[in-house]
Coordinates of C-alpha atoms and ligand atoms in Angstrom, one line a residue:
M1 CA -0.2 0.5 0.4
E2 CA 1.3 3.1 -0.9
S3 CA -0.1 6.8 0.4
Q4 CA -0.9 7.1 -3.0
D5 CA -3.9 4.9 -2.5
I6 CA -5.3 6.3 0.4
L7 CA -5.8 10.2 -1.2
S8 CA -7.1 8.8 -4.2
L9 CA -9.0 6.3 -2.2
C10 CA -10.1 9.9 -0.4
R11 CA -10.9 11.7 -3.8
R12 CA -12.3 9.0 -5.3
R13 CA -15.0 8.6 -2.3
G14 CA -15.4 12.3 -1.1
F15 CA -13.2 11.7 2.2
L16 CA -11.3 14.8 0.9
W17 CA -8.8 16.6 -1.9
P18 CA -6.6 19.2 -1.9
A19 CA -8.3 23.1 -2.2
Y20 CA -9.2 24.8 -4.9
D21 CA -8.5 22.0 -7.3
I22 CA -9.9 24.2 -10.3
Y23 CA -8.0 27.3 -10.0
G24 CA -4.8 24.2 -9.5
G25 CA -4.5 24.1 -5.7
L26 CA -2.5 25.2 -3.1
A27 CA -0.2 23.9 -1.1
G28 CA -0.6 22.3 2.5
F29 CA -4.7 23.5 2.2
Y30 CA -7.6 20.4 1.8
D31 CA -10.8 20.5 1.9
Y32 CA -13.5 17.2 3.3
G33 CA -15.7 16.1 1.2
P34 CA -19.3 14.5 2.9
L35 CA -17.5 11.3 4.8
G36 CA -14.4 12.9 5.3
A37 CA -16.1 15.3 7.7
S38 CA -18.9 13.3 9.1
L39 CA -15.4 11.3 10.0
K40 CA -13.3 13.9 11.5
H41 CA -16.3 15.1 13.4
N42 CA -16.4 11.4 15.1
I43 CA -12.9 11.4 15.9
E44 CA -14.0 14.4 17.9
T45 CA -16.6 13.1 19.6
Q46 CA -14.5 11.0 20.5
W47 CA -11.9 13.3 21.9
R48 CA -14.5 15.2 23.9
K49 CA -16.3 12.2 25.2
L50 CA -12.4 11.6 27.3
Y51 CA -11.7 15.2 28.1
V52 CA -14.9 17.0 28.3
F53 CA -16.7 13.8 29.7
E54 CA -14.8 12.2 31.5
E55 CA -12.1 14.1 33.0
G56 CA -14.2 16.8 33.0
M57 CA -12.2 19.9 31.7
Q58 CA -13.6 22.7 30.2
E59 CA -14.3 23.6 26.5
L60 CA -13.4 27.2 25.6
V61 CA -13.6 28.1 21.6
C62 CA -11.2 31.5 21.5
P63 CA -10.4 33.9 18.4
L64 CA -8.5 33.0 15.3
I65 CA -6.9 35.6 15.4
A66 CA -5.3 37.5 18.2
P67 CA -3.5 40.8 18.4
E68 CA 0.5 40.5 18.5
P69 CA 1.5 41.8 22.5
V70 CA 0.2 37.5 22.7
F71 CA 2.5 36.2 20.1
K72 CA 5.3 38.5 21.5
A73 CA 4.6 37.5 25.1
S74 CA 4.0 33.4 23.4
G75 CA 7.6 33.6 22.1
H76 CA 6.2 33.1 18.5
L77 CA 7.2 36.2 16.8
D78 CA 11.3 36.4 17.9
A79 CA 11.1 32.1 17.8
F80 CA 8.3 30.4 15.5
A81 CA 10.8 30.2 12.5
D82 CA 12.6 27.3 10.6
M83 CA 14.9 27.6 8.1
Y84 CA 14.5 27.2 4.4
V85 CA 16.7 27.8 1.2
E86 CA 16.0 29.1 -1.8
C87 CA 17.0 27.6 -5.5
R88 CA 18.8 30.2 -6.7
G89 CA 17.0 28.4 -10.9
C90 CA 13.9 27.5 -9.9
G91 CA 12.9 29.6 -7.5
E92 CA 12.0 26.5 -5.6
S93 CA 11.6 26.7 -1.5
N94 CA 12.8 24.1 0.9
R95 CA 13.1 23.1 4.4
A96 CA 17.1 24.2 5.4
D97 CA 16.3 21.2 8.1
H98 CA 15.0 19.0 5.9
L99 CA 17.6 18.9 3.4
A100 CA 20.5 18.3 5.6
E101 CA 18.6 15.1 7.0
G102 CA 21.0 12.4 7.5
L103 CA 23.9 14.7 6.8
A104 CA 23.7 15.8 10.3
E105 CA 22.2 14.5 13.9
N106 CA 19.9 16.3 14.7
P107 CA 20.0 19.6 11.8
A108 CA 16.4 20.7 13.2
A109 CA 18.7 21.4 16.0
L110 CA 21.6 23.9 14.3
S111 CA 22.0 26.9 13.9
E112 CA 21.3 29.2 10.2
E113 CA 25.4 28.8 9.9
E114 CA 26.1 25.4 11.5
L115 CA 23.5 24.0 8.6
G116 CA 24.1 26.4 6.1
R117 CA 27.7 24.4 6.1
V118 CA 27.3 21.4 6.8
L119 CA 24.7 21.7 3.5
E120 CA 27.7 23.1 1.8
E121 CA 30.1 21.2 3.1
H122 CA 27.8 18.2 1.2
G123 CA 26.8 19.9 -1.6
V124 CA 23.0 19.7 -1.1
K125 CA 21.4 20.9 -4.7
C126 CA 17.7 21.6 -5.0
P127 CA 16.1 18.8 -4.9
V128 CA 13.6 19.9 -7.6
C129 CA 16.0 21.0 -10.7
G130 CA 19.2 20.6 -9.4
G131 CA 20.3 24.2 -9.3
D132 CA 22.7 26.1 -6.8
I133 CA 20.8 27.0 -3.7
T134 CA 21.0 30.3 -1.0
A135 CA 22.4 30.4 2.2
P136 CA 19.8 29.6 5.0
R137 CA 17.3 32.3 6.3
R138 CA 15.3 32.0 9.0
F139 CA 11.3 32.4 7.9
N140 CA 8.7 32.9 10.8
L141 CA 5.9 30.3 10.0
M142 CA 3.1 32.5 11.1
F143 CA 0.5 34.2 9.0
K144 CA 0.1 37.6 9.2
T145 CA -2.7 40.3 9.1
T146 CA -4.5 43.4 10.0
V147 CA -6.9 44.1 12.1
G148 CA -9.0 47.2 11.3
A149 CA -8.9 49.7 8.7
G150 CA -6.8 52.7 8.6
S151 CA -4.0 52.8 10.8
S152 CA -4.5 49.8 11.9
K153 CA -3.1 46.8 14.0
S154 CA -0.9 44.2 13.3
G155 CA -2.7 40.8 14.2
Y156 CA -1.8 36.8 13.3
M157 CA -3.7 33.8 12.8
R158 CA -2.7 31.4 15.7
P159 CA -0.2 28.8 14.8
E160 CA -1.9 26.7 17.4
T161 CA -5.0 26.7 19.8
A162 CA -3.0 27.4 23.4
Q163 CA -2.2 30.5 23.5
G164 CA -6.5 31.4 24.3
M165 CA -6.2 29.2 26.8
F166 CA -3.4 30.7 29.1
V167 CA -4.2 33.7 28.6
N168 CA -7.7 32.7 30.0
F169 CA -6.4 31.3 32.6
S170 CA -7.6 33.7 35.6
Q171 CA -11.3 33.3 33.9
I172 CA -10.9 28.9 33.8
Y173 CA -9.2 28.7 37.5
R174 CA -12.5 31.0 39.0
H175 CA -15.3 29.0 36.6
G176 CA -12.9 25.9 38.5
R177 CA -14.0 27.2 41.6
E178 CA -9.7 28.3 42.1
K179 CA -9.2 25.0 42.4
L180 CA -6.4 23.0 40.8
P181 CA -5.5 20.8 39.2
V182 CA -8.0 22.7 36.8
G183 CA -7.7 21.7 32.9
A184 CA -9.2 23.7 30.1
V185 CA -9.7 22.5 26.4
Q186 CA -10.6 23.5 22.5
L187 CA -10.4 21.8 19.2
G188 CA -10.3 23.9 16.8
R189 CA -8.1 25.9 13.4
A190 CA -4.4 26.5 13.3
F191 CA -2.4 28.0 11.1
R192 CA 1.6 27.4 10.1
N193 CA 2.7 28.7 6.8
E194 CA 4.8 26.2 6.3
I195 CA 7.8 26.3 3.7
S196 CA 7.3 23.0 2.1
P197 CA 4.1 21.3 2.8
R198 CA 4.0 17.7 1.7
Q199 CA 3.0 14.0 2.5
G200 CA -0.3 15.0 2.2
L201 CA -2.0 15.7 6.0
V202 CA 0.9 15.5 7.1
R203 CA 1.9 19.4 7.0
L204 CA -1.1 21.8 6.3
R205 CA -1.0 25.5 6.4
E206 CA -4.4 24.9 7.6
F207 CA -5.2 21.7 9.9
H208 CA -7.1 21.5 13.3
Q209 CA -6.1 20.9 16.6
M210 CA -7.8 19.1 20.0
E211 CA -5.2 20.4 22.9
A212 CA -5.5 19.9 26.2
E213 CA -4.2 22.9 28.7
I214 CA -4.3 20.8 32.5
F215 CA -3.2 23.8 35.1
F216 CA -1.4 22.4 38.5
H217 CA 0.3 23.4 41.6
P218 CA 4.2 23.3 40.8
E219 CA 4.6 20.2 43.3
R220 CA 1.5 18.7 43.7
K221 CA 1.7 17.2 39.2
T222 CA -0.8 14.6 39.5
W223 CA -4.0 13.6 37.8
P224 CA -7.6 11.5 40.1
R225 CA -7.9 9.4 38.4
Y226 CA -3.5 7.9 38.2
N227 CA -4.3 6.0 40.7
A228 CA -6.8 3.5 38.6
V229 CA -4.3 3.7 35.8
K230 CA -1.2 2.8 36.8
D231 CA -0.1 -0.6 36.5
R232 CA -1.3 0.2 32.3
T233 CA 1.5 -0.5 29.8
L234 CA 2.5 1.9 27.2
P235 CA 5.1 1.4 24.4
L236 CA 7.7 3.6 25.8
V237 CA 11.2 4.5 23.3
P238 CA 12.8 6.8 26.3
D239 CA 15.7 9.7 25.0
G240 CA 18.8 7.2 24.9
G241 CA 17.2 3.9 26.4
V242 CA 15.4 1.1 24.8
A243 CA 11.7 0.8 23.5
A244 CA 10.3 -0.8 26.2
E245 CA 5.8 -2.3 27.6
L246 CA 6.4 -0.1 30.9
S247 CA 4.1 0.1 33.5
L248 CA 2.7 4.0 34.0
S249 CA 4.2 3.4 37.5
D250 CA 7.2 2.0 37.1
A251 CA 8.3 4.3 34.1
V252 CA 7.4 7.4 37.2
S253 CA 9.4 5.6 39.5
S254 CA 12.2 5.0 37.7
K255 CA 12.0 8.6 36.5
T256 CA 11.6 7.6 33.0
I257 CA 8.5 9.6 32.8
A258 CA 8.9 12.9 34.9
N259 CA 5.6 12.8 37.0
E260 CA 2.5 11.2 37.4
A261 CA 0.0 13.5 35.6
L262 CA 2.7 13.2 31.9
A263 CA 2.1 9.8 32.2
Y264 CA -1.6 9.5 33.0
F265 CA -2.0 12.1 29.8
M266 CA -0.1 9.6 27.8
W267 CA -1.9 7.1 28.7
L268 CA -5.2 8.4 28.2
T269 CA -4.0 9.9 24.6
H270 CA -2.9 6.2 24.0
R271 CA -6.5 5.2 24.9
F272 CA -8.2 7.8 22.8
A273 CA -5.8 5.9 19.6
L274 CA -7.0 2.9 20.4
D275 CA -10.3 4.0 20.9
V276 CA -10.4 5.9 17.0
G277 CA -9.4 2.6 15.6
L278 CA -5.4 2.9 15.9
D279 CA -3.8 -0.3 15.6
P280 CA -1.4 -0.7 19.0
K281 CA 1.5 -3.0 17.0
R282 CA 2.3 0.8 15.1
L283 CA 2.3 3.1 17.9
R284 CA 4.9 4.2 20.5
L285 CA 4.8 7.1 22.9
R286 CA 9.0 8.7 22.2
Q287 CA 10.3 11.1 24.2
H288 CA 11.8 13.9 22.8
E289 CA 15.4 14.0 22.4
R290 CA 17.2 17.2 25.5
N291 CA 18.1 19.2 22.3
E292 CA 14.7 18.8 19.7
M293 CA 12.7 20.0 23.8
A294 CA 12.0 23.0 24.0
H295 CA 14.4 25.0 26.5
Y296 CA 11.4 25.3 29.6
A297 CA 9.8 21.9 29.0
L298 CA 10.2 19.9 31.6
D299 CA 9.6 16.2 29.7
C300 CA 7.9 16.2 26.2
W301 CA 7.0 13.1 24.7
D302 CA 5.3 12.2 21.0
L303 CA 2.5 10.0 20.5
E304 CA 4.0 8.4 17.2
A305 CA 1.9 6.1 14.4
E306 CA 3.9 4.1 11.9
T307 CA 2.2 5.1 8.5
T308 CA 3.7 4.6 4.7
Y309 CA 5.4 8.3 5.4
G310 CA 6.7 6.5 8.4
W311 CA 6.9 7.2 12.2
I312 CA 4.8 10.2 11.7
E313 CA 4.0 12.9 15.3
L314 CA 0.0 12.8 16.1
V315 CA 0.5 14.3 19.5
G316 CA 3.0 15.9 21.8
I317 CA 2.1 15.8 25.6
A318 CA 4.3 18.2 27.1
D319 CA 4.8 20.0 30.7
R320 CA 5.5 22.6 29.5
G321 CA 6.9 24.2 33.5
C322 CA 5.5 27.7 34.3
Y323 CA 6.5 28.8 31.2
D324 CA 3.3 30.1 29.2
V325 CA 1.6 31.5 32.2
Q326 CA 4.8 33.0 33.2
A327 CA 5.2 35.0 29.9
H328 CA 1.5 36.4 29.9
L329 CA 1.5 37.6 33.2
K330 CA 4.8 39.8 32.4
H331 CA 3.5 40.8 29.4
S332 CA 0.1 41.4 30.6
G333 CA 0.7 42.3 33.8
A334 CA -2.1 40.3 34.5
D335 CA -2.4 38.9 38.0
L336 CA -2.5 35.0 36.6
T337 CA -2.0 33.0 39.3
A338 CA -2.8 30.7 41.6
F339 CA -4.1 30.6 44.9
E340 CA -3.8 28.0 48.0
R341 CA -4.9 28.3 51.6
F342 CA -2.3 27.2 54.0
D343 CA -4.6 24.6 56.2
E344 CA -3.3 26.6 59.1
P345 CA -1.9 30.4 58.6
K346 CA 2.0 30.0 58.9
E347 CA 4.7 32.0 60.2
V348 CA 7.2 33.0 57.3
V349 CA 10.4 34.8 57.4
R350 CA 10.9 37.3 54.5
E351 CA 14.0 39.3 53.5
A352 CA 13.9 42.5 51.8
V353 CA 16.7 45.4 50.5
T354 CA 15.1 48.1 52.4
P355 CA 17.0 51.6 51.2
K356 CA 18.7 54.0 54.4
F357 CA 17.6 57.5 53.2
D358 CA 20.2 59.6 55.6
V359 CA 22.9 58.2 53.1
M360 CA 21.2 58.2 50.5
G361 CA 19.7 61.3 51.1
K362 CA 23.6 63.0 51.4
L363 CA 24.3 61.3 48.3
F364 CA 22.0 61.3 45.8
K365 CA 20.2 64.3 46.4
G366 CA 17.1 65.1 44.5
D367 CA 17.0 61.7 43.4
T368 CA 16.9 59.7 46.4
K369 CA 12.7 58.8 46.3
A370 CA 13.3 57.3 42.7
L371 CA 16.5 55.4 43.2
A372 CA 15.3 53.8 46.9
G373 CA 12.0 52.9 44.5
K374 CA 14.2 50.9 42.4
L375 CA 16.7 49.2 45.3
S376 CA 13.9 48.3 47.1
E377 CA 12.3 46.3 44.2
M378 CA 15.7 44.4 44.1
M379 CA 16.3 40.8 44.7
P380 CA 18.5 40.6 48.4
D381 CA 20.3 37.5 46.1
A382 CA 20.8 40.3 43.5
V383 CA 22.5 42.5 46.2
R384 CA 23.5 39.8 48.8
G385 CA 27.7 40.5 49.2
R386 CA 27.9 43.0 46.9
D387 CA 30.3 46.6 47.4
E388 CA 27.8 48.5 45.4
V389 CA 25.2 47.7 42.9
V390 CA 24.5 50.2 39.8
V391 CA 20.5 50.9 39.7
E392 CA 18.9 53.2 36.5
V393 CA 16.4 55.4 36.5
D394 CA 15.2 57.4 33.8
E395 CA 17.9 56.1 31.7
K396 CA 20.8 57.7 33.9
K397 CA 23.1 55.3 36.0
F398 CA 23.9 55.9 39.7
A399 CA 26.5 53.2 41.5
S400 CA 24.9 53.1 45.1
P401 CA 27.4 51.5 47.7
S402 CA 26.1 49.1 50.4
S403 CA 26.6 51.2 52.8
C404 CA 23.1 52.6 51.4
Y405 CA 20.6 49.3 51.7
D406 CA 20.7 47.0 54.3
I407 CA 19.1 43.6 53.8
V408 CA 16.3 43.3 56.3
T409 CA 15.1 40.4 57.8
S410 CA 11.0 40.3 59.5
T411 CA 8.7 37.6 60.0
E412 CA 4.6 37.7 58.9
K413 CA 1.7 35.7 59.8
V414 CA 0.8 34.1 56.2
S415 CA -2.9 32.3 55.4
G416 CA -1.6 31.2 51.9
E417 CA 0.9 31.5 49.1
K418 CA 0.3 32.9 45.6
F419 CA 1.8 30.5 42.7
V420 CA 2.0 31.0 38.9
P421 CA 0.7 27.1 37.8
H422 CA 2.3 24.6 36.1
V423 CA 1.2 23.4 32.6
I424 CA 1.0 19.8 30.9
E425 CA -0.3 20.1 27.7
P426 CA -1.1 17.1 25.2
S427 CA -1.7 18.6 22.1
Y428 CA -3.2 16.1 19.0
G429 CA -3.2 17.3 15.2
V430 CA -6.8 16.1 14.4
D431 CA -5.6 15.8 10.0
R432 CA -2.5 13.5 10.9
I433 CA -5.3 11.2 13.7
L434 CA -7.1 10.7 10.8
Y435 CA -5.1 10.0 7.8
A436 CA -3.3 7.3 10.3
V437 CA -6.7 5.9 11.0
L438 CA -7.8 5.3 7.5
E439 CA -3.8 4.2 6.6
H440 CA -4.8 1.4 9.6
A441 CA -7.9 0.6 8.5
Y442 CA -6.7 -0.2 4.9
H443 CA -6.6 -3.4 3.6
E444 CA -6.9 -4.4 0.1
E445 CA -6.6 -7.5 -1.4
D446 CA -6.9 -8.6 -4.9
D447 CA -8.4 -5.4 -5.8
Y448 CA -11.2 -4.9 -3.2
V449 CA -10.7 -2.8 -0.9
T450 CA -11.9 -2.8 2.7
L451 CA -11.4 0.4 5.7
S452 CA -11.8 -1.6 8.8
L453 CA -12.8 1.2 10.6
K454 CA -14.2 1.4 14.3
S455 CA -17.7 1.8 14.4
S456 CA -17.6 4.7 16.6
V457 CA -15.9 6.5 13.8
A458 CA -17.2 5.3 10.5
P459 CA -18.8 8.0 8.8
I460 CA -21.7 6.0 8.0
K461 CA -23.0 3.4 10.3
V462 CA -24.8 1.4 8.0
G463 CA -25.9 0.3 4.3
V464 CA -29.3 -0.2 3.6
F465 CA -30.5 -1.7 0.5
P466 CA -33.5 -3.5 -1.5
L467 CA -32.4 -6.8 -3.0
M468 CA -33.8 -5.6 -6.4
A469 CA -35.8 -2.2 -6.5
K470 CA -39.0 -3.5 -7.2
D471 CA -41.9 -6.0 -5.3
G472 CA -42.2 -3.5 -2.3
L473 CA -38.7 -4.8 -1.5
E474 CA -37.4 -1.1 -2.0
V475 CA -40.4 0.5 0.2
T476 CA -40.0 -1.9 3.4
A477 CA -35.3 -1.2 3.0
K478 CA -37.1 2.6 2.5
E479 CA -38.7 2.8 6.3
L480 CA -36.1 0.9 7.5
S481 CA -33.1 3.3 6.4
E482 CA -35.4 6.5 7.7
S483 CA -36.5 4.6 11.6
L484 CA -32.4 4.0 11.5
S485 CA -32.2 7.8 10.9
S486 CA -34.5 9.1 13.0
D487 CA -32.9 7.4 15.6
G488 CA -29.7 9.0 14.9
I489 CA -28.2 6.7 13.4
H490 CA -26.1 7.7 10.1
A491 CA -27.7 5.4 7.3
H492 CA -27.6 5.2 3.5
Y493 CA -29.9 3.5 1.4
D494 CA -28.8 2.8 -2.3
E495 CA -31.3 0.8 -5.0
S496 CA -28.4 0.8 -7.6
G497 CA -26.4 -1.7 -8.8
S498 CA -25.8 -5.5 -8.1
I499 CA -26.1 -6.2 -5.0
G500 CA -22.5 -6.5 -4.7
R501 CA -21.0 -2.8 -5.8
R502 CA -23.5 -2.2 -3.0
Y503 CA -21.6 -4.2 -0.7
A504 CA -18.1 -3.4 -2.3
R505 CA -18.8 0.4 -2.2
M506 CA -20.2 -0.1 1.6
D507 CA -16.7 -1.9 2.7
E508 CA -14.5 0.5 0.9
V509 CA -15.5 4.0 3.2
G510 CA -16.1 2.0 5.8
T511 CA -19.6 1.2 7.4
P512 CA -19.1 -1.8 9.6
C513 CA -22.9 -3.7 8.7
C514 CA -25.0 -3.8 6.1
V515 CA -29.0 -4.5 6.0
T516 CA -30.6 -6.0 3.4
V517 CA -34.6 -6.7 2.6
D518 CA -35.2 -9.6 0.3
Y519 CA -37.6 -12.2 -0.8
Q520 CA -37.9 -13.7 2.2
T521 CA -38.4 -10.6 4.3
I522 CA -41.7 -10.3 2.3
E523 CA -42.1 -14.3 3.8
D524 CA -40.9 -13.7 7.3
G525 CA -40.1 -10.5 8.2
T526 CA -36.6 -11.0 8.3
V527 CA -33.7 -9.0 7.1
T528 CA -30.3 -10.0 6.8
V529 CA -27.2 -8.4 8.8
R530 CA -23.5 -8.4 7.0
N531 CA -20.6 -8.2 8.8
R532 CA -18.1 -5.8 6.9
D533 CA -14.9 -7.5 7.9
T534 CA -16.1 -11.1 8.3
K535 CA -18.5 -11.0 5.2
E536 CA -20.5 -13.0 6.9
Q537 CA -24.5 -12.8 7.1
V538 CA -27.9 -13.6 9.9
R539 CA -31.0 -13.0 9.6
I540 CA -32.8 -10.7 12.2
G541 CA -36.4 -9.5 12.6
K542 CA -37.2 -6.4 10.7
D543 CA -38.1 -4.7 14.5
E544 CA -34.3 -5.5 15.6
V545 CA -33.0 -4.0 13.0
V546 CA -32.3 -0.3 14.9
P547 CA -31.6 -2.2 18.5
T548 CA -28.9 -4.1 16.7
V549 CA -27.7 -1.5 14.4
R550 CA -27.6 1.3 17.7
G551 CA -25.4 -1.9 19.4
I552 CA -22.9 -2.3 17.0
V553 CA -22.1 1.9 16.4
E554 CA -21.9 2.1 20.7
G555 CA -20.5 -1.2 21.7
G556 CA -17.3 -0.7 18.6
N557 CA -18.0 -3.9 17.4
I558 CA -19.9 -5.2 14.4
E559 CA -20.9 -8.4 15.0
A560 CA -23.8 -8.8 13.1
Ligands
LIG1 N1 0.1 23.9 21.5 C1 2.0 22.8 21.3 C2 1.6 22.2 19.4 O1 0.8 23.2 18.9 P1 3.4 20.9 17.9 O2 3.8 19.7 18.4 O3 3.4 22.4 17.3 O4 3.0 21.7 19.5 C3 1.0 19.4 17.8 O5 1.7 20.4 17.3 C4 -0.1 18.7 17.0 O6 -0.5 19.4 15.3 C5 0.7 17.6 16.4 O7 1.3 17.0 17.2 C6 0.8 17.3 14.7 O8 -0.4 16.1 14.6 C7 -0.3 18.3 14.6 N2 -0.2 19.1 13.5 C8 1.9 20.1 14.0 N3 2.0 21.0 12.5 C9 1.3 20.7 11.9 C10 1.3 20.8 10.2 N4 1.9 21.9 9.9 N5 -0.2 19.8 9.4 C11 -0.8 19.0 10.0 N6 -0.4 18.7 11.2 C12 0.1 19.7 12.2

């Protein structure tokens, strides 16, 4: 099987196809057709079931466009960039690190200069026309836009749904009755101006994410349901270690996984993957290498699936520390802290830099007040043991000797503490998951294609056919189809072509079962139910069709 087999099936049967096809297409953009939209919706529903219903997280829907300060704070404006090279001949742009794959250990971690050197040393040429390439240049991946007319402000299409949740921490915390841990989720579009989108749904410029941001007390990173699953095992590939099936508790106690909460959400991610029908033998959780991880991340794992493109990342699960909330707190000035009340008020010893106005007055005259204010804001450790500190006021620098201040210790009673929460983030890419689901479900034998989709995600749940479109068989079949539809089950009525062709059409789009009305139905009121995977047929009464199909859909199996 090739990825082209899947993509051509997708186009032929209305799952998805490249967008703006009639104008020659636009790389990195896809349309979902009726079956694809339905499959996507069903995958999202499985996710929502876990995160919103079972784990009780708050669902948010935030704008797709955000103002510049949001991405200044998050670091995207300065650092969300890839390096590209341009062909001097045909003008084609390519990711510089992709061209250096296999030529250096981790090309994505190299600097502009290092990458340039590797490409030059190996004489790398344009992969399209073989022409000479430029030196690598940085390219920010966010789509920029303007908001409003006239002297409009810069805005950016969000490159992840996550920021909407970080900036809303106070709302989430308040809505969660000011208790931690608390989780928020968001499903929606994300935009990245990828340099060379390729591999179908794997690298898109507009794609769909399902992200959860779960906020913790920094010293208590566990989750209420961790104990219930701690003996379950996961297929782990630790950084620098060997691949192994490890229980969650063994992985945490051996420090393979940083903490219980991260282990729990890795388990939940793996469970979700099985719920949507991914093949457990083609899944693994791979830990990021140290130089692959964001500098602020405390630990990071990817759920990867084996596909015809190789192992691809479907989900990233990271302990991001306090980086995100801290960044927005600093840039916006908003109080994005959590507060924890102690059981009993506690006595705490505090140190503070205390200016000595009498000494300072003689030295700094009219600047004393402003200077003293600056000094008292300094952390004691920043001045301790130093002969003098340099303080800047209104762009003027003052050398303030240690005789100008003391470090004063005092004892206070406090009822609780304020802190910046830490975040654990499972971030799912819907399009990649959908593609992997299709690949893992795809079976071809003697040119006969069956998509063995889990019933829970299959776009059509049941095909309903009259053996012949005559003698009243079609009337009964239509009635059955309507009663299934009015019960909320997606049924597909089809009377055209041979019955074999109709079964084949349903098998090819992953419909778990088919109900056929035949001449025996007229005699004894029974119909056949055919199982997509075994192709076996059993007879049941007409009245049993709705509950039987409902059982198949809800049970996730297709035993007819
Ligand atoms: N908030 C963290 C974040 O966005 P990420 O690893 O950049 O992390 C998360 O993205 C997931 O989104 C990936 O695991 C992948 O499934 C999906 N994804 C990222 N970039 C994508 C792209 N260009 N096209 C399709 N899916 C993408």
